[in-house]
XYZ file of C-alpha atoms in Angstrom:
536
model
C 0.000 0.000 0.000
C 2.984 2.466 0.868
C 4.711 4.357 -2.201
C 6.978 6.675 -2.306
C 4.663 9.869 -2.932
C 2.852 9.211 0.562
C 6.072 9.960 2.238
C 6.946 12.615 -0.062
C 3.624 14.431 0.922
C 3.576 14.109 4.950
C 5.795 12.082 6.705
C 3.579 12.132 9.794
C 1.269 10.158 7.440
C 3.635 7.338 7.067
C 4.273 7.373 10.707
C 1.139 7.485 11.740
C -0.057 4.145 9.511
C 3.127 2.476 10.400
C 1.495 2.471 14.403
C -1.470 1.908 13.154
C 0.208 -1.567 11.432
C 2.245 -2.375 14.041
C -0.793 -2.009 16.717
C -2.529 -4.893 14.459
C 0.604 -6.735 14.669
C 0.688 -6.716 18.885
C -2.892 -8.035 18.605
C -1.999 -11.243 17.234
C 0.818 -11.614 19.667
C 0.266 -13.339 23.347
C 0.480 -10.660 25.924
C 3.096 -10.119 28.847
C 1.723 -12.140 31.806
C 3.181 -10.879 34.990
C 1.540 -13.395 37.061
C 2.263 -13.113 40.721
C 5.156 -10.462 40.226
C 6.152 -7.345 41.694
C 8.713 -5.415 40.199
C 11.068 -5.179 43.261
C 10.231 -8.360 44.757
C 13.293 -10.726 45.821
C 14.075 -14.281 46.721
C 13.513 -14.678 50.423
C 16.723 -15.198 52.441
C 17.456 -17.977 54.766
C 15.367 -17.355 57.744
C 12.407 -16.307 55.645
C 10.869 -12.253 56.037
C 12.488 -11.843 59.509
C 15.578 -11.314 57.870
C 14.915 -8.012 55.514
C 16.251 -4.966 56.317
C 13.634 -2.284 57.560
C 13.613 0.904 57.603
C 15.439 3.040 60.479
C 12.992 2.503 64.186
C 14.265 6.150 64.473
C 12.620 7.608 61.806
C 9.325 5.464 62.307
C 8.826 6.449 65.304
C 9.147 9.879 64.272
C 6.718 9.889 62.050
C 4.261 8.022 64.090
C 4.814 10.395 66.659
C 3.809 13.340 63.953
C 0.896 11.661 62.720
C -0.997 12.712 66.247
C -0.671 15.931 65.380
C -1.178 16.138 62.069
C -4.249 16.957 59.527
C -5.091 13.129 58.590
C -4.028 11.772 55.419
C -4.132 8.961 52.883
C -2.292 6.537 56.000
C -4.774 7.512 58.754
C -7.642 6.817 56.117
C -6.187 3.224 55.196
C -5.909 2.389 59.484
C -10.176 2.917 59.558
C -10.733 1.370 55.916
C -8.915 -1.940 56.786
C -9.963 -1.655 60.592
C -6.441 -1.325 61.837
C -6.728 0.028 65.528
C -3.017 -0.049 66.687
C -0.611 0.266 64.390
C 1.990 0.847 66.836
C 2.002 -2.094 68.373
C 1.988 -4.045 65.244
C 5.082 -2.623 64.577
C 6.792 -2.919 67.978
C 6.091 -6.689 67.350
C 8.032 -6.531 64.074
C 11.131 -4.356 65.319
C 11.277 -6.204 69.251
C 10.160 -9.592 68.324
C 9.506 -11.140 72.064
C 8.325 -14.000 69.431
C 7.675 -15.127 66.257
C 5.263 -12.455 64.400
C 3.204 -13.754 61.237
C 3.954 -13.020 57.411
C 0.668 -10.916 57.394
C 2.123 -8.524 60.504
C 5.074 -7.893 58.277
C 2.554 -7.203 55.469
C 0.488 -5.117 57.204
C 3.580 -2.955 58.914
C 5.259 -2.281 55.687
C 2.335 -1.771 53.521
C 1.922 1.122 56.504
C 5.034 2.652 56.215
C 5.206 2.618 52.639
C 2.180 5.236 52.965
C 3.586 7.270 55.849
C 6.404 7.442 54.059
C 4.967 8.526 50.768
C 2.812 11.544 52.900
C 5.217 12.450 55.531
C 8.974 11.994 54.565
C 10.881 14.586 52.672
C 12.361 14.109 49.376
C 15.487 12.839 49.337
C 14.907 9.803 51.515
C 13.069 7.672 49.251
C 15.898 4.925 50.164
C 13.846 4.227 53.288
C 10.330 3.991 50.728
C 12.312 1.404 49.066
C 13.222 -0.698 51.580
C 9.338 -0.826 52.822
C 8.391 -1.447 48.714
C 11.124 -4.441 49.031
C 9.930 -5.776 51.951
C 6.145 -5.802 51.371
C 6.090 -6.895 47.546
C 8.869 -9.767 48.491
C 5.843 -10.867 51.034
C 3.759 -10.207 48.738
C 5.073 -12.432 46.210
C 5.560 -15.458 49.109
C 2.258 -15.490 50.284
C 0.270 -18.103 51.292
C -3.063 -18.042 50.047
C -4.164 -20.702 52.518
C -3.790 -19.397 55.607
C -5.859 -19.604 58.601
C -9.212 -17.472 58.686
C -8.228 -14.582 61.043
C -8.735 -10.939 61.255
C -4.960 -9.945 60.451
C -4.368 -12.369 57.702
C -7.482 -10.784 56.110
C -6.569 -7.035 57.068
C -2.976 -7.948 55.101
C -4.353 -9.418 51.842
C -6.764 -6.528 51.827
C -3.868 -4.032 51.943
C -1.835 -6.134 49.636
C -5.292 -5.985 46.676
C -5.151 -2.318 47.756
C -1.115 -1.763 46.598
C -1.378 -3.898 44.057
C -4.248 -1.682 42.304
C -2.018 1.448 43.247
C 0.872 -0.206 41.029
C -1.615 -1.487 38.387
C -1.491 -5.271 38.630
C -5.021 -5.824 38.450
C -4.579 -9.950 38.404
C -2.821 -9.666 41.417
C -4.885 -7.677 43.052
C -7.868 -9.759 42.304
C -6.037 -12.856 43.698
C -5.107 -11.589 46.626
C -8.794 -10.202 47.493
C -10.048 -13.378 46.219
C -8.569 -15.044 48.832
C -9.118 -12.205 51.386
C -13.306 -12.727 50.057
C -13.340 -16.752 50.718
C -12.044 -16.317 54.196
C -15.019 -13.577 54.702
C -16.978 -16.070 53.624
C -16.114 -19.251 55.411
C -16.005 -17.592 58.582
C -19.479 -16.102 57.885
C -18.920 -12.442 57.789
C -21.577 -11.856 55.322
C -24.243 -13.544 57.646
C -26.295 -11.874 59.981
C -26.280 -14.999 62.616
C -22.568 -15.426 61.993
C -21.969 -12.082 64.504
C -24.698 -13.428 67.363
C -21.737 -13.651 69.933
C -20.111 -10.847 68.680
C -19.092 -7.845 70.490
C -20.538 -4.516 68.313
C -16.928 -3.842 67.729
C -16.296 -7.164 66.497
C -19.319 -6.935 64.224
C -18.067 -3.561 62.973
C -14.854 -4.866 62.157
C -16.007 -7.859 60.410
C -18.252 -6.313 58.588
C -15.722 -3.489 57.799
C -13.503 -5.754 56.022
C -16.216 -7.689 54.221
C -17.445 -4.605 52.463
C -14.189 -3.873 52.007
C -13.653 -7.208 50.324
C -16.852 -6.864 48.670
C -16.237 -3.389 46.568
C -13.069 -4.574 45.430
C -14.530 -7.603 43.937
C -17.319 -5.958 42.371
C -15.141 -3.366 41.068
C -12.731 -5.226 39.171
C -15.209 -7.280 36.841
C -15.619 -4.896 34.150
C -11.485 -4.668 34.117
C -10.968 -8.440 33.965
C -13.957 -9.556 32.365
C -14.762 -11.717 35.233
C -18.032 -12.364 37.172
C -17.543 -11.457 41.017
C -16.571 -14.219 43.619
C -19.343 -13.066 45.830
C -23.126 -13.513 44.809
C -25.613 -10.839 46.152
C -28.288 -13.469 47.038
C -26.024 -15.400 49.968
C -25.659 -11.685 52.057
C -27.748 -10.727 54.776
C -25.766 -8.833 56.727
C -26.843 -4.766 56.725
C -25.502 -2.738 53.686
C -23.813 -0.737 55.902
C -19.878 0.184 57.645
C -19.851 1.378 60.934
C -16.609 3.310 61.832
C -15.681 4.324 65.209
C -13.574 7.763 65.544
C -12.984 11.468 64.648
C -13.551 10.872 60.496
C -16.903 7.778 60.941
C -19.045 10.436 59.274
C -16.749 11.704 56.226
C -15.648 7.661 55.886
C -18.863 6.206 56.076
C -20.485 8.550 53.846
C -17.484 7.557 51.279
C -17.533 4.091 51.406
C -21.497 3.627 51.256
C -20.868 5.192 47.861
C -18.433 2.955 47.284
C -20.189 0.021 47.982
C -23.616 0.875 45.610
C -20.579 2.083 42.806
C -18.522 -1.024 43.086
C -22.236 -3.494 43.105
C -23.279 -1.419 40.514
C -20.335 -1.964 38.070
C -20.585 -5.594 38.239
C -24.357 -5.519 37.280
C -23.378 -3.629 34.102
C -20.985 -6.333 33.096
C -23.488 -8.880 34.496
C -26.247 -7.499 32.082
C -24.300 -5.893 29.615
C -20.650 -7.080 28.517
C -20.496 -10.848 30.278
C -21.268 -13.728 27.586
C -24.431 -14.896 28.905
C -25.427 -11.166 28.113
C -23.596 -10.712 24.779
C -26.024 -13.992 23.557
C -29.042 -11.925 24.093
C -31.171 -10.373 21.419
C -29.644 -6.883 20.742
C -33.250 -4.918 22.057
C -33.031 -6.653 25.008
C -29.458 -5.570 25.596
C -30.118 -2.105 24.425
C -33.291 -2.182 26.909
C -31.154 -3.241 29.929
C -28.700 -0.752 28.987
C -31.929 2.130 29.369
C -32.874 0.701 32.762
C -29.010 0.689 33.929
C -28.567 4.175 32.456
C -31.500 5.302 34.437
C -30.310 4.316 37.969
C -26.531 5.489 36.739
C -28.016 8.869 36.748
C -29.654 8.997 39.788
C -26.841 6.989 41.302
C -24.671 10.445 40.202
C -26.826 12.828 41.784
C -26.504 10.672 45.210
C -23.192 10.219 44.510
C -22.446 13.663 44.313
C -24.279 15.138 47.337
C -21.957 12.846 49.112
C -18.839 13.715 47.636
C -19.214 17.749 48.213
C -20.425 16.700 51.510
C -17.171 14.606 52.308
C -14.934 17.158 50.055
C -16.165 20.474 51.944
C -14.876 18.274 55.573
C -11.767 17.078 54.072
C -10.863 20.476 52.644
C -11.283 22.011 56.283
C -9.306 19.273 57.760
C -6.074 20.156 55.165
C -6.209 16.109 54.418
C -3.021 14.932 52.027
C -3.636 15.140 48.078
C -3.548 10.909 48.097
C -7.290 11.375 49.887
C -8.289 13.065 46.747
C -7.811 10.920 44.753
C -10.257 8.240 46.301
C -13.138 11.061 46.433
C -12.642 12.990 43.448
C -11.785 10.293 40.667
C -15.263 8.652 41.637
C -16.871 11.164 39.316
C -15.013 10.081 37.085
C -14.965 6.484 37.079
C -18.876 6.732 36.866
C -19.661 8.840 33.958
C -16.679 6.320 32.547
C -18.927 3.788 33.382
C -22.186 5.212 32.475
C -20.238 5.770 28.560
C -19.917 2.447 28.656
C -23.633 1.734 29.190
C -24.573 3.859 26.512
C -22.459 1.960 24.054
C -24.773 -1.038 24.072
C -27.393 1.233 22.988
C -27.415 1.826 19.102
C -27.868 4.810 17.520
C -31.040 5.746 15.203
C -31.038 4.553 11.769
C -29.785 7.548 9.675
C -27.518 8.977 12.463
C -23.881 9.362 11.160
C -21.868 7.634 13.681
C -22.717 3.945 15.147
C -22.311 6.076 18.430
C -25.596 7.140 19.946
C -25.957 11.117 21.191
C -26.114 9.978 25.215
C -22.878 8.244 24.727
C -21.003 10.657 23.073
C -22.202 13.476 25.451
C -21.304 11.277 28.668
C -17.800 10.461 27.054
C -17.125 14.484 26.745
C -18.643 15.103 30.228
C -16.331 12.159 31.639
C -12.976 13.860 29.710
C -13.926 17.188 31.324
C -14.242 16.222 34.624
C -10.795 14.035 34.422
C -9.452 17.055 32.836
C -10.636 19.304 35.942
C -9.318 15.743 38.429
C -5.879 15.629 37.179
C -5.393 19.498 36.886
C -5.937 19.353 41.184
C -2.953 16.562 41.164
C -0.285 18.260 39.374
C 2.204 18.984 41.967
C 2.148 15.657 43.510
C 3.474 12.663 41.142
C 2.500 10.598 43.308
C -0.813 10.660 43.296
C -1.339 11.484 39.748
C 0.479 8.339 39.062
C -2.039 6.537 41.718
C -5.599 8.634 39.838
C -4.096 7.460 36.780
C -3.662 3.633 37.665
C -6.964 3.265 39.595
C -9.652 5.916 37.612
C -8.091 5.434 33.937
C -6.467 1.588 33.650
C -8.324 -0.339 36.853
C -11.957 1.388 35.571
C -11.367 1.240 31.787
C -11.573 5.090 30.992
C -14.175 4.141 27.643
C -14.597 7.514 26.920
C -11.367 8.585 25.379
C -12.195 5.118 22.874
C -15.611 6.302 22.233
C -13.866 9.741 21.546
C -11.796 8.765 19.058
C -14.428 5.918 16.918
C -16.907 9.029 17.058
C -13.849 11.751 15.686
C -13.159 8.920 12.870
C -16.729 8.696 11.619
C -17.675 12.373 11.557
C -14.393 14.440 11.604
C -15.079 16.136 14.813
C -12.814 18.716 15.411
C -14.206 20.332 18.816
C -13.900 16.037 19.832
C -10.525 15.793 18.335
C -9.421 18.732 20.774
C -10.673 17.131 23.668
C -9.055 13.797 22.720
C -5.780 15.947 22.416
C -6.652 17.495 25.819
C -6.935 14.119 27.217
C -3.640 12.865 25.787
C -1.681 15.896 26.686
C -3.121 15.788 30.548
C -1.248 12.394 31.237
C 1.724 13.057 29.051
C 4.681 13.272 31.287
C 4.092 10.259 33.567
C 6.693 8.248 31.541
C 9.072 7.279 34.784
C 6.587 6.918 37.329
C 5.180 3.677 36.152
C 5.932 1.086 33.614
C 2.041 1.119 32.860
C 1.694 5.129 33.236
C 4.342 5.390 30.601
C 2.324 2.685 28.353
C -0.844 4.495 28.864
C 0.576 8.041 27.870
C 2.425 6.890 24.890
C -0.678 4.367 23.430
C -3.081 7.952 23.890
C -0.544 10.028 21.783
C -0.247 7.455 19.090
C -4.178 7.600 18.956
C -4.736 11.296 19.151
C -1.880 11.901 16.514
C -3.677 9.058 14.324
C -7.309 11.137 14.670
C -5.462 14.465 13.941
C -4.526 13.066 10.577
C -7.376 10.667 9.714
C -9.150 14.234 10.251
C -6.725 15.759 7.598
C -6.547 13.708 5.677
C -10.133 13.201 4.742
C -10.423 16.610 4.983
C -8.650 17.538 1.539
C -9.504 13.838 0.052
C -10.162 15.433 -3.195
C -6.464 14.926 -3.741
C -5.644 11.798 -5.280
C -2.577 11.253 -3.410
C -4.982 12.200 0.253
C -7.439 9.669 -0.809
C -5.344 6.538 -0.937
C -4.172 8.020 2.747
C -7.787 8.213 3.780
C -8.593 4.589 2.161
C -5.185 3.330 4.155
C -6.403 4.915 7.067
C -9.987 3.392 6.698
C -8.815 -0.147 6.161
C -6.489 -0.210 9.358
C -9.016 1.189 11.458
C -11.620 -1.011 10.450
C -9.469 -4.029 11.054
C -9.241 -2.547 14.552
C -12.566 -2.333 15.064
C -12.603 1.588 15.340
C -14.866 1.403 11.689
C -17.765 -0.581 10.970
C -16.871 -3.071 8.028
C -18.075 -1.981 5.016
C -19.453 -5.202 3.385
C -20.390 -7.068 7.069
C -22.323 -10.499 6.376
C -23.066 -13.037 8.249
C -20.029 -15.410 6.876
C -17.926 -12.640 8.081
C -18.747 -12.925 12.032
C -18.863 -16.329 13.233
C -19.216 -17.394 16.753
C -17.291 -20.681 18.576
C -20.054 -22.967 16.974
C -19.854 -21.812 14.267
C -23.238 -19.899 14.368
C -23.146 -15.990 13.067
C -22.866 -13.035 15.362
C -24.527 -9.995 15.275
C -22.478 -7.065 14.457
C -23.286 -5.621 17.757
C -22.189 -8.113 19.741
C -19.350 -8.913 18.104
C -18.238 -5.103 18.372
C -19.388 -5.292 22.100
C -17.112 -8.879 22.526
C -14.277 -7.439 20.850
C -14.582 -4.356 23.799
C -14.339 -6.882 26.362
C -11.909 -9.354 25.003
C -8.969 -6.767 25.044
C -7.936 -8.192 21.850
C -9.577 -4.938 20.118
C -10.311 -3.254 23.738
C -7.115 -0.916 23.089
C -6.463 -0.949 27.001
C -5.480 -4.333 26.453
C -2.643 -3.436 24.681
C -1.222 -2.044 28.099
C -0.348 -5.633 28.820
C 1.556 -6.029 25.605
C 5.662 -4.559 24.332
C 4.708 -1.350 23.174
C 8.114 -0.029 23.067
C 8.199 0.152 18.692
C 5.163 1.637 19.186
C 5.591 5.599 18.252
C 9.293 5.815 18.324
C 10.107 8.924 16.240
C 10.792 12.202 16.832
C 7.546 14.438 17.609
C 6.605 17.003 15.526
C 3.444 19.847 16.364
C 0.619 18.618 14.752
């Protein structure tokens, strides 16, 4: 398809179809599987955890001296979330062993003082953030998954699902909180006559951690295109976390949010993108998709009471940035979510994009108010790193996709400067995370390819343009960012062989990741864009 005159006109053009190609390319290679990994993890030495080096007991105590004083922060949040009541003493038992402490003391202790560290200790003494990183994602990495059913062990592979989402392994995460979820479940957290002896306090915390458990599990099915671990019909314990202290109110008004959010999500993949669904008639799906979209929008006006509500208290307690980034990227993560509905329900016949009007208007409002998110974060790297990973990777961010199929079908410029504006927000990230650095680099590639699929259809009266534009066309069908032009029924066949509707398989290829483009996070991107940038 290349000759020499394409080059000759724009070499952007031949760059930009070269990605294009080698994005196909990727698609029919197996991904990177990281499996249980952690990037710093080591072998464990003779003697097992007890004999990593931790960070100096002066400076510990320090900090957890300061922390009385102090506004609360992202650390003091984590202590009511996972019910920890005395970190202190955990860590005395860690530092002056009088005995043997367990692998999920260690856990819990480092994971700790991996986040005071991150809030409280001044640059230049990251060497003590990576011993704690060493320490807790070499546990991490050792754990075993069959350990007795008690509060701590719980507590640390809570913690360690929580990390593992703030470094983006999303398998990982969902292991360890798989685990963390059958232990809630065989010692009967989730049932009301389970707690009969029960102290309220022991209740509370039981029933802290099983929500806790719970949201996480929920959350992640739209991400891994898995059904939850825990069904909605075996609960009948009250929808509800109690915390006991100074923040209850602000916490408990979060996490009830939370919890309808994260229950919520796994409905939509339930109804919507799981297989059982995808095998339903496509007015059916489209109906569901009405219905969810219905409660999405009153779940946003609820949701957002709450959040000013919790924001306004924060704000006049001076709480650390991290905090933010749990309260503010919500908005986010549901209009990303309520996009998503909306692309299961099809446009009218006639309209000029596959891409119905609610959809593309959600996707814009859900780019604005990341845009607005991320502008709040920009002095902390930190936690832009962290709203990245868990509101734009963890929680698909379907907008910027529906962005860019919507730009290629109509030549949207007012779109195409938004998708721009998207890309250019997380631009920048490139050393903070192996997956941050994916993620920005994939979004240029895109938003350069829409800036000239936009040109170049724009002066396809040129002969020379229009064998661009019909370049350009074929790629992105193949990608599944164009409907086919000639689609029959021969040409979208399912396992037995029987045909698929064009909907569903556009739908399926979404959720497979072999088309969803956030799939390619998990693949060698590093060909990927490698030339020199020029303005577009």
């Amino acid at each position: 398809m290349q000759s020499n005159s394409l080059r000759d006109i724009d070499p952007r053009m031949s760059e930009a179809l070269a990605n294009l190609r080698q994005i196909m390319e990727l698609q029919r290679q197996s991904p990177i599987t990281y499996g249980p990994r952690f990037p710093l993890q080591q072998s464990l030495p003779p003697g097992g955890l007890r004999q990593l080096e931790m960070p100096p007991i002066d400076v510990v105590v320090s900090l957890l001296r300061s922390i009385k004083s102090s506004t609360p922060g992202l650390f003091t949040f984590l202590c009511y979330f996972f019910a920890i009541k005395d970190f202190s003493n955990l860590c005395r038992q860690v530092y002056f062993p009088t005995e043997d402490f367990s692998d999920a003391v260690f856990i819990i202790v480092n994971i700790g003082l991996y986040y005071l560290f991150l809030e409280l200790l001044p640059k230049g003494h990251n060497s003590y953030l990576h011993t704690a990183r060493i320490n807790l994602e070499t546990a991490l990495a050792n754990i075993n998954l069959f350990m007795p059913t008690t509060i701590e062990n719980i507590q640390a592979l809570l913690l360690g699902a929580f990390y593992a989402s703030d470094v983006c392994r999303p398998s990982v995460a969902w292991q360890l909180n798989t685990a963390a979820a059958l232990m809630c479940q065989m010692a009967g957290f989730h049932r009301r006559n389970s707690h009969v002896m029960d102290s309220p306090e022991e209740a509370d915390t039981r029933a802290i951690l099983f929500w806790h458990t719970y949201i996480t599990d929920k959350a992640m099915s739209i991400r891994l295109g898995r059904a939850s671990v825990i069904q909605d019909l075996e609960i009948d314990i009250p929808r509800s976390l109690n915390f006991h202290g100074n923040l209850s109110l602000e916490i408990r008004a979060l996490t009830a949010t939370w919890l309808r959010g994260a229950s919520f999500q796994s409905r939509v993949y339930e109804q919507l993108l799981s297989p059982a669904a995808l095998a339903r008639p496509a007015t059916e799906i489209a109906e569901r998709a009405r219905l969810l979209a219905h409660e999405c929008h009153q779940m946003e006006v609820e949701a957002k009471e709450s959040r000013e509500l919790a924001i306004a208290s924060l704000e006049k307690m001076k709480t650390s940035p991290l905090v933010d980034i749990y309260v503010k990227g919500d908005e986010v993560q549901l209009l990303s979510t309520m996009t998503l509905i909306y692309q299961s329900i099809p446009a009218p016949e006639g309209s000029r994009s596959r891409i119905c009007d609610e959809c593309i208007n959600t996707a814009r409002r859900a780019t604005h108010a990341h845009l607005e998110c991320i502008a709040s974060l920009q002095n902390d790297a930190f936690a832009r790193t962290s709203y990245i990973h868990r509101n734009l990777v963890l929680t698909p961010f379907a907008p910027f996709f529906i962005l860019f199929c919507y730009i290629i079908e109509t030549l949207a410029t007012e779109d195409l400067e938004l998708l721009q504006e998207f890309s250019a927000s997380i631009q920048g990230c490139d050393n903070a995370s192996e997956v941050t650095a994916k993620l920005a680099k994939l979004c240029r590639v895109i938003s350069d390819v829409a800036a000239l699929y936009v040109e170049a259809k724009s002066h396809q009266q040129e002969e020379a343009m229009e064998d661009i534009g019909g370049e350009f066309d074929t790629y992105l069908s193949q990608l599944g960012f164009l409907p086919v032009a000639d689609q029959t029924a021969d040409a979208n066949v399912g396992a037995d062989n029987m045909p698929v509707r064009a909907e569903e398989a556009q739908v399926a290829d979404w959720m497979s990741g072999s088309r969803n483009w956030f799939g390619l996070l998990d693949y060698d991107v590093s060909q990927i864009g490698e030339y020199d940038q020029k303005p577009m």
